[in-house]
Structure formats: C-alpha cells, structure tokens
Tab-separated table of C-alpha atoms in Angstrom:
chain	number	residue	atom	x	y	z
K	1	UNK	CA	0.000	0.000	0.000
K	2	UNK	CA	1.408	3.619	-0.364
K	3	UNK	CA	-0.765	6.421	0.332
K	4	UNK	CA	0.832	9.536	-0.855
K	5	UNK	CA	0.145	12.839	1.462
K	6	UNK	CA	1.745	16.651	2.227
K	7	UNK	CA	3.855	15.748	4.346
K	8	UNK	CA	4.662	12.021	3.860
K	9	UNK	CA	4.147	9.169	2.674
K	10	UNK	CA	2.962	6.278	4.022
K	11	UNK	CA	4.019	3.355	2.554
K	12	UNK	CA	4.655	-0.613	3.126
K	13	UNK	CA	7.543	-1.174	5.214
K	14	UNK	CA	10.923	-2.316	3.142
K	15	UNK	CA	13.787	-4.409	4.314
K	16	UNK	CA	16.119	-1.510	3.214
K	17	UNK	CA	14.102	0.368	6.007
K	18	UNK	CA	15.850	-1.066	8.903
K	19	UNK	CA	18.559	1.172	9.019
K	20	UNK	CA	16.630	4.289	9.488
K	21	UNK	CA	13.584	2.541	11.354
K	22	UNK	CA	16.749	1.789	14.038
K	23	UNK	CA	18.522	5.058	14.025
K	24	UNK	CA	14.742	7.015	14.789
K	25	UNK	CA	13.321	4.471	17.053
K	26	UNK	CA	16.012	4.128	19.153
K	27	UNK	CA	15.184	7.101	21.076
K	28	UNK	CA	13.899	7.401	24.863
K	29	UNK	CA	11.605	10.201	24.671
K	30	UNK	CA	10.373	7.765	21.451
K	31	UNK	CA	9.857	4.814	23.548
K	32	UNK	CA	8.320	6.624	26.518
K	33	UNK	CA	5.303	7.168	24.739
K	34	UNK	CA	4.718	3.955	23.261
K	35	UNK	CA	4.415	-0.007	24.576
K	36	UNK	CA	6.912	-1.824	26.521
K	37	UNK	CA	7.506	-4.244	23.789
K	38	UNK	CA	9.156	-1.321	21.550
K	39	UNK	CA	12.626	-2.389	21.896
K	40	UNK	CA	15.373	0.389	24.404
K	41	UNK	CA	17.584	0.705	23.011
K	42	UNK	CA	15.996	-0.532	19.805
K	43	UNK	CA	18.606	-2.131	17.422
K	44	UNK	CA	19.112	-2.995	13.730
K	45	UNK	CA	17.932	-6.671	14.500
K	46	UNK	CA	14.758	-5.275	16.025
K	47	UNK	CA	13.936	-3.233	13.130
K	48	UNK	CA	14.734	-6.369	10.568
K	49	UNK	CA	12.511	-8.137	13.035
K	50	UNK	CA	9.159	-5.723	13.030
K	51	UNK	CA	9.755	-5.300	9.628
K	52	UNK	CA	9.403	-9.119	8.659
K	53	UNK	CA	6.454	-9.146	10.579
K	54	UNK	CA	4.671	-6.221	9.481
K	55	UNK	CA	5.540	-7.250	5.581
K	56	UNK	CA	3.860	-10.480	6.416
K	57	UNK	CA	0.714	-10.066	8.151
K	58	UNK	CA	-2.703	-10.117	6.441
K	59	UNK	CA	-4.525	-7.852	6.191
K	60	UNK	CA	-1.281	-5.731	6.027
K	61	UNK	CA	-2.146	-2.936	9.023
K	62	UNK	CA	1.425	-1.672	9.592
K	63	UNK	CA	2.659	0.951	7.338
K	64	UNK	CA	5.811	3.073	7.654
K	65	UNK	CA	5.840	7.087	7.463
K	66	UNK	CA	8.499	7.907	4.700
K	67	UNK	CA	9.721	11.424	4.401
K	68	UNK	CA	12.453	12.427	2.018
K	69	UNK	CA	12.587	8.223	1.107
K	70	UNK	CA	13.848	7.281	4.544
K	71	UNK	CA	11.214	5.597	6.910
K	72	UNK	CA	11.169	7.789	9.704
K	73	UNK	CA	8.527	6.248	11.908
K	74	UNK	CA	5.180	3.862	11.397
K	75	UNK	CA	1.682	4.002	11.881
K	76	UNK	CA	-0.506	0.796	12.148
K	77	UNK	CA	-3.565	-1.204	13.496
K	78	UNK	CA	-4.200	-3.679	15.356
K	79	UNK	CA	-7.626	-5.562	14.609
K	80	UNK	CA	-9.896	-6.850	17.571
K	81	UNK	CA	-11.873	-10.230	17.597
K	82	UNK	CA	-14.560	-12.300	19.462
K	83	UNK	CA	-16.879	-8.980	20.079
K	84	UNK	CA	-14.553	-6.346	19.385
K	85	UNK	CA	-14.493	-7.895	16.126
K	86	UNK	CA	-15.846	-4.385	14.474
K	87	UNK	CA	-12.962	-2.437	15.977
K	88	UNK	CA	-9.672	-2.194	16.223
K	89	UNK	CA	-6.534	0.183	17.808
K	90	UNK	CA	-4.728	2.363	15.949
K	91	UNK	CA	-1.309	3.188	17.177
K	92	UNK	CA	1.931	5.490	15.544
K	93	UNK	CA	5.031	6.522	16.678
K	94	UNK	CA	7.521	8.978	15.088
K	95	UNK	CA	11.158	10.253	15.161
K	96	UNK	CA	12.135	12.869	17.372
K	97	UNK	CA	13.662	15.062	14.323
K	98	UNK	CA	9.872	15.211	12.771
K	99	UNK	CA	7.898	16.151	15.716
K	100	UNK	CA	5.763	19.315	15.485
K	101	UNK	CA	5.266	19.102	11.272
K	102	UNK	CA	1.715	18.040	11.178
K	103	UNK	CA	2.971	14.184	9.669
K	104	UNK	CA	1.446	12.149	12.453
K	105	UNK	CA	-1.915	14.251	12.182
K	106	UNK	CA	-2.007	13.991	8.514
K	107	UNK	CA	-1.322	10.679	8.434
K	108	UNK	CA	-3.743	9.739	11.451
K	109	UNK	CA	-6.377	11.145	9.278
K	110	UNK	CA	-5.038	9.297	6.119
K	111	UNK	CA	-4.855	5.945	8.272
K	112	UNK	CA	-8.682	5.776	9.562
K	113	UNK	CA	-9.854	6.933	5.908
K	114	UNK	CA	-7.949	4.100	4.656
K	115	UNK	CA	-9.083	1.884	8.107
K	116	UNK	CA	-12.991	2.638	6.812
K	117	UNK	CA	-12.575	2.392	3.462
K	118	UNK	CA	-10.862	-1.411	3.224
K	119	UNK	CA	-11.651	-3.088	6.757
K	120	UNK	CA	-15.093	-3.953	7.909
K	121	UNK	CA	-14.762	-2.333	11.392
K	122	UNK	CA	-16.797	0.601	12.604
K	123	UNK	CA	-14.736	2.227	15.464
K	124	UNK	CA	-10.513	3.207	15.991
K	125	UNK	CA	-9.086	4.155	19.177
K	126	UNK	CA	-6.098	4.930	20.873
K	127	UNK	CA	-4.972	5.309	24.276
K	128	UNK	CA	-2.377	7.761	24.833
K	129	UNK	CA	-0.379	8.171	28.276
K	130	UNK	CA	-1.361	11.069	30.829
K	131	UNK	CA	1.905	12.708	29.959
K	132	UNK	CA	1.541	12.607	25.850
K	133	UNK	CA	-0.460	15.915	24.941
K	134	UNK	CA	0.795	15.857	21.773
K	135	UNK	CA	-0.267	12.354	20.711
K	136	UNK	CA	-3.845	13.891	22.226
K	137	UNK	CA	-3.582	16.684	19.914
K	138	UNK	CA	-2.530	14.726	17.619
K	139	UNK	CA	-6.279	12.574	17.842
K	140	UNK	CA	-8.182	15.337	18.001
K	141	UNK	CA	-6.925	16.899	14.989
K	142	UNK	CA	-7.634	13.523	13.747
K	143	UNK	CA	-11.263	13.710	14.098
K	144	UNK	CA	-10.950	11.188	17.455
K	145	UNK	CA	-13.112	11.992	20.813
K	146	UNK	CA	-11.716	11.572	23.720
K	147	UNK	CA	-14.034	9.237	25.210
K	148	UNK	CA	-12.640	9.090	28.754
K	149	UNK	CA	-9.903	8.959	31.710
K	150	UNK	CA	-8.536	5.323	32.787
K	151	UNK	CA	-6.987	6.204	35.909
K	152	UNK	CA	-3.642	4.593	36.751
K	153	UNK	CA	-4.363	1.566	33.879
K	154	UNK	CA	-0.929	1.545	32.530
K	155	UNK	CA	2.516	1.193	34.087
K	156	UNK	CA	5.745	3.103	31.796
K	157	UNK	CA	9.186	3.860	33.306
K	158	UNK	CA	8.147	2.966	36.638
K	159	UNK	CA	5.280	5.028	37.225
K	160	UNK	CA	1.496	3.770	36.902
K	161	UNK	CA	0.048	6.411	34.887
K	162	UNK	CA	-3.363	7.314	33.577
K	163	UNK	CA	-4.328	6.268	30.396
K	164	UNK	CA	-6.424	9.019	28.103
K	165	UNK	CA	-9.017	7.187	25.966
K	166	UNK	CA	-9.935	8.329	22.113
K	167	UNK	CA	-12.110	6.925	18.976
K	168	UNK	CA	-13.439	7.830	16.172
K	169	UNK	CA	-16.581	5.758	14.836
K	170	UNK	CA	-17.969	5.086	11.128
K	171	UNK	CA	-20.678	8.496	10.221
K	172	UNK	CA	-23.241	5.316	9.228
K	173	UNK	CA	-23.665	2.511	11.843
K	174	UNK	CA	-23.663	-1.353	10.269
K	175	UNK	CA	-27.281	-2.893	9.633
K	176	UNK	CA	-28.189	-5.646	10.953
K	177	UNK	CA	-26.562	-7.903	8.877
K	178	UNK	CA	-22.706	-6.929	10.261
K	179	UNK	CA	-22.116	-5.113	6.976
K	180	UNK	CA	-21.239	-1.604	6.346
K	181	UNK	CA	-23.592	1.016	6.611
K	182	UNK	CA	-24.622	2.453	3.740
K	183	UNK	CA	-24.182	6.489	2.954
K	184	UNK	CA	-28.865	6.773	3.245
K	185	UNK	CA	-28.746	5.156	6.088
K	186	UNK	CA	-29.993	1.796	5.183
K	187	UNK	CA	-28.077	-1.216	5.666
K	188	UNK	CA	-25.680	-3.110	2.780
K	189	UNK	CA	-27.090	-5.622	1.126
C-alpha cells in the first residue's frame, strides 16, 4: 500500500528500512510514549525483526511514514476479535527530528480513511499516556473523541500512569446484517 500525502508518505515497510527505522526508534523520549515491547535501546535486529512481521501479516495494518525516502517512523492497526471484532486500535510513533510538522496528524487522518474504506470495522481508538499531549492533539486533529480517563491503567518507566481514551466511529452505523452502513442510512445488502 502507499498512500501519498503533504507531508509524507505512508508506505509498506521495506527491508532496506531497517537502518533508518533503528537510528529514529532508538530514542527514549520515542519509547516513553509507546508499549513496553518497543525495543530500548531498539537495534538494527529489532527493526529487521518488526519489519518481517509487518511485511507479512494479512490484512497488512502496519505501514511506515516515509519522508524524504527514509522511513522515519510507522503508523498501524491492530484488529480486535470475538466482540470487538468491528474495531480495532490504531497506534503510531515517530522520530524525534519530525515532531511538530503536522505528519502524524495527517497521516492519522489518512490511516482511519484508509481503516474505513478497506476493513469492515466501525470504530478506531487509541490510548495515549497522561503525559503525551501531543499524541492527544494529535487525535483530536484527527477527528478522534476523547471518550474518557482510565486512571492509573498503565505502568511506563516505573510510574502507573493514567491512560487518556480516544475513537473515532464510522458516520453510518452497520445494519443488521454486520455489513457496512450504507451512505442513506440503510443497511448493505
């Protein structure tokens, strides 16, 4: 997939990638706002390693943000099942060096277009830590709500933190048949 935007692209991740995906990821202020099982300090093996995974899951739902032809950070899903089947988690993360340039917004908004457009699920959300008011911006530029306050739900660094809750949901709900609504209002056939 390659979606071309503004700012960046986003793109399928490349094996020539893991060079750069190493040399921005391994950052601390990086892996402070993202999950514990994002690699510090994150090495050239662990960027081989995400990218062999991302290139072969399907439905592809991790993408990489390339700016200038160097993959410089990545944005992705992660799909629910059993009743969450519908929805799924979107998550990004991005080098230090391209903070502040509107690419994560942009391609936040590009990502749940895509998210609506080619998966049938009906919500996205993200969690961002109590700390991370730009991610929040971020989602709210994005079109997310913020949807509520999980207080101290996630331990970083050492310190049990609250967790700030956002989605974003489909304009037309499904019918009753579990397929995508339809732009009247009335259910897919």
């Amino acid at each position: 997939m390659e979606i071309v935007l503004t700012r960046c692209v986003i793109r399928s991740f490349r094996a020539a990638d893991a060079p750069s995906i190493a040399r921005h990821a391994n950052n601390r202020k990086v892996w402070l706002n993202v999950r514990d099982r994002f690699p510090n300090p994150y090495t050239l093996a662990d960027a081989k390693k995400w990218i062999a995974t991302a290139a072969g899951a399907v439905p592809e739902t991790n993408f990489a943000f390339d700016v200038g032809g160097d993959a410089v950070g990545g944005i992705g899903l992660i799909l629910k099942h059993d009743i969450w089947r519908r929805s799924a988690e979107i998550g990004y993360w991005l080098g230090e060096e391209h903070w502040g340039c509107g690419i994560a917004t942009e391609a936040a908004r590009a990502m749940v277009d895509h998210a609506f457009a080619t998966l049938s699920i009906s919500r996205l959300y993200a969690g961002a830590f109590e700390w991370n008011r730009a991610s929040m911006r971020v989602l709210e530029k994005a079109g997310f709500t913020r949807e509520a306050t999980l207080k101290k739900a996630v331990t970083k660094d050492g310190r049990t933190i609250d967790l700030v809750l956002y989605a974003i949901v489909r304009d037309q709900p499904a019918g009753p048949g579990g397929g995508q609504g339809r732009s009247d209002g009335r259910p897919a056939a």
